[in-house]
PDB file of C-alpha atoms in Angstrom:
ATOM      1  CA  UNK A   1      34.029 -64.646  -6.304  1.00  0.00           C
ATOM      2  CA  UNK A   2      35.828 -65.141  -3.108  1.00  0.00           C
ATOM      3  CA  UNK A   3      35.684 -68.587  -1.177  1.00  0.00           C
ATOM      4  CA  UNK A   4      37.553 -69.345   2.024  1.00  0.00           C
ATOM      5  CA  UNK A   5      36.572 -71.404   4.892  1.00  0.00           C
ATOM      6  CA  UNK A   6      34.723 -69.237   7.930  1.00  0.00           C
ATOM      7  CA  UNK A   7      34.129 -71.505  11.607  1.00  0.00           C
ATOM      8  CA  UNK A   8      34.454 -74.583   9.565  1.00  0.00           C
ATOM      9  CA  UNK A   9      32.374 -73.839   6.933  1.00  0.00           C
ATOM     10  CA  UNK A  10      33.009 -73.335   3.328  1.00  0.00           C
ATOM     11  CA  UNK A  11      32.120 -69.826   1.878  1.00  0.00           C
ATOM     12  CA  UNK A  12      31.975 -67.861  -1.378  1.00  0.00           C
ATOM     13  CA  UNK A  13      30.608 -64.248  -1.517  1.00  0.00           C
ATOM     14  CA  UNK A  14      30.435 -61.982  -4.486  1.00  0.00           C
ATOM     15  CA  UNK A  15      32.042 -59.445  -3.978  1.00  0.00           C
ATOM     16  CA  UNK A  16      35.377 -57.496  -5.466  1.00  0.00           C
ATOM     17  CA  UNK A  17      38.786 -57.881  -4.249  1.00  0.00           C
ATOM     18  CA  UNK A  18      39.376 -55.120  -1.932  1.00  0.00           C
ATOM     19  CA  UNK A  19      36.521 -54.598  -0.083  1.00  0.00           C
ATOM     20  CA  UNK A  20      37.727 -55.719   3.680  1.00  0.00           C
ATOM     21  CA  UNK A  21      37.169 -59.040   5.377  1.00  0.00           C
ATOM     22  CA  UNK A  22      35.434 -57.792   8.301  1.00  0.00           C
ATOM     23  CA  UNK A  23      32.737 -55.960   5.933  1.00  0.00           C
ATOM     24  CA  UNK A  24      32.825 -59.375   4.448  1.00  0.00           C
ATOM     25  CA  UNK A  25      32.089 -60.569   7.814  1.00  0.00           C
ATOM     26  CA  UNK A  26      29.907 -58.572   9.105  1.00  0.00           C
ATOM     27  CA  UNK A  27      28.223 -57.716   6.179  1.00  0.00           C
ATOM     28  CA  UNK A  28      27.931 -60.086   3.610  1.00  0.00           C
ATOM     29  CA  UNK A  29      28.027 -63.374   5.640  1.00  0.00           C
ATOM     30  CA  UNK A  30      25.975 -61.941   9.252  1.00  0.00           C
ATOM     31  CA  UNK A  31      28.988 -62.546  11.601  1.00  0.00           C
ATOM     32  CA  UNK A  32      28.887 -59.454  13.636  1.00  0.00           C
ATOM     33  CA  UNK A  33      31.133 -60.520  16.276  1.00  0.00           C
ATOM     34  CA  UNK A  34      34.274 -58.971  15.528  1.00  0.00           C
ATOM     35  CA  UNK A  35      33.543 -54.896  15.965  1.00  0.00           C
ATOM     36  CA  UNK A  36      34.446 -52.466  13.196  1.00  0.00           C
ATOM     37  CA  UNK A  37      36.786 -49.697  15.607  1.00  0.00           C
ATOM     38  CA  UNK A  38      39.627 -47.987  13.581  1.00  0.00           C
ATOM     39  CA  UNK A  39      39.957 -49.720  10.370  1.00  0.00           C
ATOM     40  CA  UNK A  40      43.423 -49.084  10.770  1.00  0.00           C
ATOM     41  CA  UNK A  41      44.991 -52.833  13.234  1.00  0.00           C
ATOM     42  CA  UNK A  42      44.948 -50.240  15.862  1.00  0.00           C
ATOM     43  CA  UNK A  43      42.147 -50.767  18.511  1.00  0.00           C
ATOM     44  CA  UNK A  44      41.696 -54.986  17.399  1.00  0.00           C
ATOM     45  CA  UNK A  45      38.341 -55.051  18.114  1.00  0.00           C
ATOM     46  CA  UNK A  46      38.051 -57.234  15.162  1.00  0.00           C
ATOM     47  CA  UNK A  47      40.699 -59.850  15.974  1.00  0.00           C
ATOM     48  CA  UNK A  48      40.082 -63.199  14.820  1.00  0.00           C
ATOM     49  CA  UNK A  49      42.256 -65.810  13.313  1.00  0.00           C
ATOM     50  CA  UNK A  50      43.375 -66.735  10.061  1.00  0.00           C
ATOM     51  CA  UNK A  51      44.543 -70.642  10.166  1.00  0.00           C
ATOM     52  CA  UNK A  52      45.005 -70.015  13.843  1.00  0.00           C
ATOM     53  CA  UNK A  53      46.979 -66.772  14.157  1.00  0.00           C
ATOM     54  CA  UNK A  54      45.190 -63.497  15.441  1.00  0.00           C
ATOM     55  CA  UNK A  55      44.716 -61.143  12.348  1.00  0.00           C
ATOM     56  CA  UNK A  56      42.963 -58.207  12.227  1.00  0.00           C
ATOM     57  CA  UNK A  57      40.089 -58.007   9.321  1.00  0.00           C
ATOM     58  CA  UNK A  58      39.190 -54.623   9.335  1.00  0.00           C
ATOM     59  CA  UNK A  59      42.729 -54.490   7.186  1.00  0.00           C
ATOM     60  CA  UNK A  60      43.003 -57.333   5.022  1.00  0.00           C
ATOM     61  CA  UNK A  61      40.776 -57.167   2.002  1.00  0.00           C
ATOM     62  CA  UNK A  62      39.088 -60.605   0.305  1.00  0.00           C
ATOM     63  CA  UNK A  63      41.040 -61.118  -2.515  1.00  0.00           C
ATOM     64  CA  UNK A  64      43.827 -61.663  -0.257  1.00  0.00           C
ATOM     65  CA  UNK A  65      42.220 -64.718   1.340  1.00  0.00           C
ATOM     66  CA  UNK A  66      43.328 -67.898   0.036  1.00  0.00           C
ATOM     67  CA  UNK A  67      39.811 -70.951  -0.662  1.00  0.00           C
ATOM     68  CA  UNK A  68      42.513 -72.937   1.458  1.00  0.00           C
ATOM     69  CA  UNK A  69      42.330 -70.252   4.479  1.00  0.00           C
ATOM     70  CA  UNK A  70      39.976 -70.922   7.676  1.00  0.00           C
ATOM     71  CA  UNK A  71      39.162 -67.904   9.172  1.00  0.00           C
ATOM     72  CA  UNK A  72      37.575 -68.636  12.948  1.00  0.00           C
ATOM     73  CA  UNK A  73      35.364 -65.728  14.534  1.00  0.00           C
ATOM     74  CA  UNK A  74      34.518 -65.315  17.945  1.00  0.00           C
ATOM     75  CA  UNK A  75      31.202 -67.441  17.386  1.00  0.00           C
ATOM     76  CA  UNK A  76      32.992 -70.301  15.892  1.00  0.00           C
ATOM     77  CA  UNK A  77      35.805 -70.770  18.710  1.00  0.00           C
ATOM     78  CA  UNK A  78      33.819 -73.027  20.824  1.00  0.00           C
ATOM     79  CA  UNK A  79      34.155 -75.164  18.273  1.00  0.00           C
ATOM     80  CA  UNK A  80      37.748 -75.506  18.305  1.00  0.00           C
ATOM     81  CA  UNK A  81      37.177 -76.871  21.105  1.00  0.00           C
ATOM     82  CA  UNK A  82      33.870 -79.073  21.135  1.00  0.00           C
ATOM     83  CA  UNK A  83      32.581 -77.113  23.805  1.00  0.00           C
ATOM     84  CA  UNK A  84      29.686 -75.374  23.846  1.00  0.00           C
ATOM     85  CA  UNK A  85      32.413 -72.302  25.655  1.00  0.00           C
ATOM     86  CA  UNK A  86      35.627 -72.026  24.828  1.00  0.00           C
ATOM     87  CA  UNK A  87      37.594 -71.937  28.325  1.00  0.00           C
ATOM     88  CA  UNK A  88      39.081 -68.508  27.260  1.00  0.00           C
ATOM     89  CA  UNK A  89      35.397 -67.611  26.865  1.00  0.00           C
ATOM     90  CA  UNK A  90      34.310 -69.179  29.905  1.00  0.00           C
ATOM     91  CA  UNK A  91      37.029 -67.697  31.746  1.00  0.00           C
ATOM     92  CA  UNK A  92      35.554 -64.024  30.775  1.00  0.00           C
ATOM     93  CA  UNK A  93      32.535 -65.152  32.382  1.00  0.00           C
ATOM     94  CA  UNK A  94      33.997 -66.565  35.563  1.00  0.00           C
ATOM     95  CA  UNK A  95      36.508 -63.427  36.448  1.00  0.00           C
ATOM     96  CA  UNK A  96      33.267 -61.004  35.193  1.00  0.00           C
ATOM     97  CA  UNK A  97      35.752 -58.919  32.832  1.00  0.00           C
ATOM     98  CA  UNK A  98      33.704 -57.778  30.630  1.00  0.00           C
ATOM     99  CA  UNK A  99      31.565 -53.963  30.835  1.00  0.00           C
ATOM    100  CA  UNK A 100      30.665 -52.827  28.053  1.00  0.00           C
ATOM    101  CA  UNK A 101      31.392 -55.694  26.145  1.00  0.00           C
ATOM    102  CA  UNK A 102      32.624 -54.160  22.770  1.00  0.00           C
ATOM    103  CA  UNK A 103      36.139 -55.001  22.837  1.00  0.00           C
ATOM    104  CA  UNK A 104      35.564 -58.306  24.501  1.00  0.00           C
ATOM    105  CA  UNK A 105      34.761 -60.984  21.364  1.00  0.00           C
ATOM    106  CA  UNK A 106      38.149 -59.125  19.548  1.00  0.00           C
ATOM    107  CA  UNK A 107      40.111 -59.838  23.578  1.00  0.00           C
ATOM    108  CA  UNK A 108      39.247 -63.145  23.394  1.00  0.00           C
ATOM    109  CA  UNK A 109      40.435 -64.436  20.270  1.00  0.00           C
ATOM    110  CA  UNK A 110      43.869 -62.386  20.933  1.00  0.00           C
ATOM    111  CA  UNK A 111      44.360 -64.014  23.973  1.00  0.00           C
ATOM    112  CA  UNK A 112      43.597 -67.427  22.819  1.00  0.00           C
ATOM    113  CA  UNK A 113      46.038 -67.047  19.532  1.00  0.00           C
ATOM    114  CA  UNK A 114      48.742 -65.518  22.339  1.00  0.00           C
ATOM    115  CA  UNK A 115      48.188 -68.242  24.381  1.00  0.00           C
ATOM    116  CA  UNK A 116      49.256 -70.558  21.623  1.00  0.00           C
ATOM    117  CA  UNK A 117      51.993 -68.618  20.133  1.00  0.00           C
ATOM    118  CA  UNK A 118      53.556 -69.329  23.802  1.00  0.00           C
ATOM    119  CA  UNK A 119      52.950 -72.646  24.010  1.00  0.00           C
ATOM    120  CA  UNK A 120      54.376 -73.350  20.658  1.00  0.00           C
ATOM    121  CA  UNK A 121      57.617 -71.318  22.033  1.00  0.00           C
ATOM    122  CA  UNK A 122      57.996 -73.770  24.712  1.00  0.00           C
ATOM    123  CA  UNK A 123      56.611 -71.812  27.658  1.00  0.00           C
ATOM    124  CA  UNK A 124      53.136 -70.872  29.638  1.00  0.00           C
ATOM    125  CA  UNK A 125      51.733 -67.068  29.014  1.00  0.00           C
ATOM    126  CA  UNK A 126      53.300 -64.621  31.185  1.00  0.00           C
ATOM    127  CA  UNK A 127      53.184 -61.283  32.054  1.00  0.00           C
ATOM    128  CA  UNK A 128      55.684 -60.341  29.024  1.00  0.00           C
ATOM    129  CA  UNK A 129      53.506 -61.698  26.804  1.00  0.00           C
ATOM    130  CA  UNK A 130      50.049 -60.317  28.227  1.00  0.00           C
ATOM    131  CA  UNK A 131      51.765 -57.220  27.937  1.00  0.00           C
ATOM    132  CA  UNK A 132      52.057 -57.605  23.864  1.00  0.00           C
ATOM    133  CA  UNK A 133      47.973 -57.518  23.667  1.00  0.00           C
ATOM    134  CA  UNK A 134      47.036 -54.599  22.450  1.00  0.00           C
ATOM    135  CA  UNK A 135      43.375 -54.416  22.163  1.00  0.00           C
ATOM    136  CA  UNK A 136      42.021 -51.111  23.522  1.00  0.00           C
ATOM    137  CA  UNK A 137      39.823 -51.543  26.323  1.00  0.00           C
ATOM    138  CA  UNK A 138      37.512 -48.764  27.502  1.00  0.00           C
ATOM    139  CA  UNK A 139      36.124 -49.840  30.685  1.00  0.00           C
ATOM    140  CA  UNK A 140      39.300 -50.163  32.123  1.00  0.00           C
ATOM    141  CA  UNK A 141      38.494 -54.106  33.669  1.00  0.00           C
ATOM    142  CA  UNK A 142      42.856 -54.670  32.676  1.00  0.00           C
ATOM    143  CA  UNK A 143      43.018 -56.443  35.583  1.00  0.00           C
ATOM    144  CA  UNK A 144      40.456 -58.985  35.058  1.00  0.00           C
ATOM    145  CA  UNK A 145      41.530 -59.323  31.341  1.00  0.00           C
ATOM    146  CA  UNK A 146      45.071 -60.409  32.631  1.00  0.00           C
ATOM    147  CA  UNK A 147      43.435 -62.365  35.603  1.00  0.00           C
ATOM    148  CA  UNK A 148      40.687 -64.155  33.217  1.00  0.00           C
ATOM    149  CA  UNK A 149      43.112 -64.785  30.396  1.00  0.00           C
ATOM    150  CA  UNK A 150      46.201 -66.981  32.751  1.00  0.00           C
ATOM    151  CA  UNK A 151      42.511 -68.684  33.567  1.00  0.00           C
ATOM    152  CA  UNK A 152      41.739 -69.511  30.339  1.00  0.00           C
ATOM    153  CA  UNK A 153      45.343 -70.254  29.508  1.00  0.00           C
ATOM    154  CA  UNK A 154      45.641 -72.807  32.241  1.00  0.00           C
ATOM    155  CA  UNK A 155      41.941 -74.730  31.649  1.00  0.00           C
ATOM    156  CA  UNK A 156      42.803 -75.048  27.907  1.00  0.00           C
TER     157      UNK A 156
END
């Protein structure tokens, strides 16, 4: 039995330790925002937060998750700010970022984590920070993604 928090709620799932967290989220808990892309931490379509930091659940066995760990998916992101949409999600809409939308949950989660990381380092998000976000988008809306991240950061 695996026990941890997801989007603020304690959950328990009966599965082997070696099952990847992404499959626990999607298949056992029905949380489909994080997408499967590569399973190797390359495309980052599955990016979520664990204890406030970005991680890729496609590459983490559920046995590595502690009962005190708190995983946030795109579905739980608005609750972290007590709004219907997180400011980064609103910026995605305002800047008309999404095309197919497959990679968007992971990109939004990576962007929020990057903004938090920059602020923890004592600065606002810079172009160099944006260059570190490595989520793959096949639709190629990278300019709008960068603009939305800046706007979302300003509203956070």
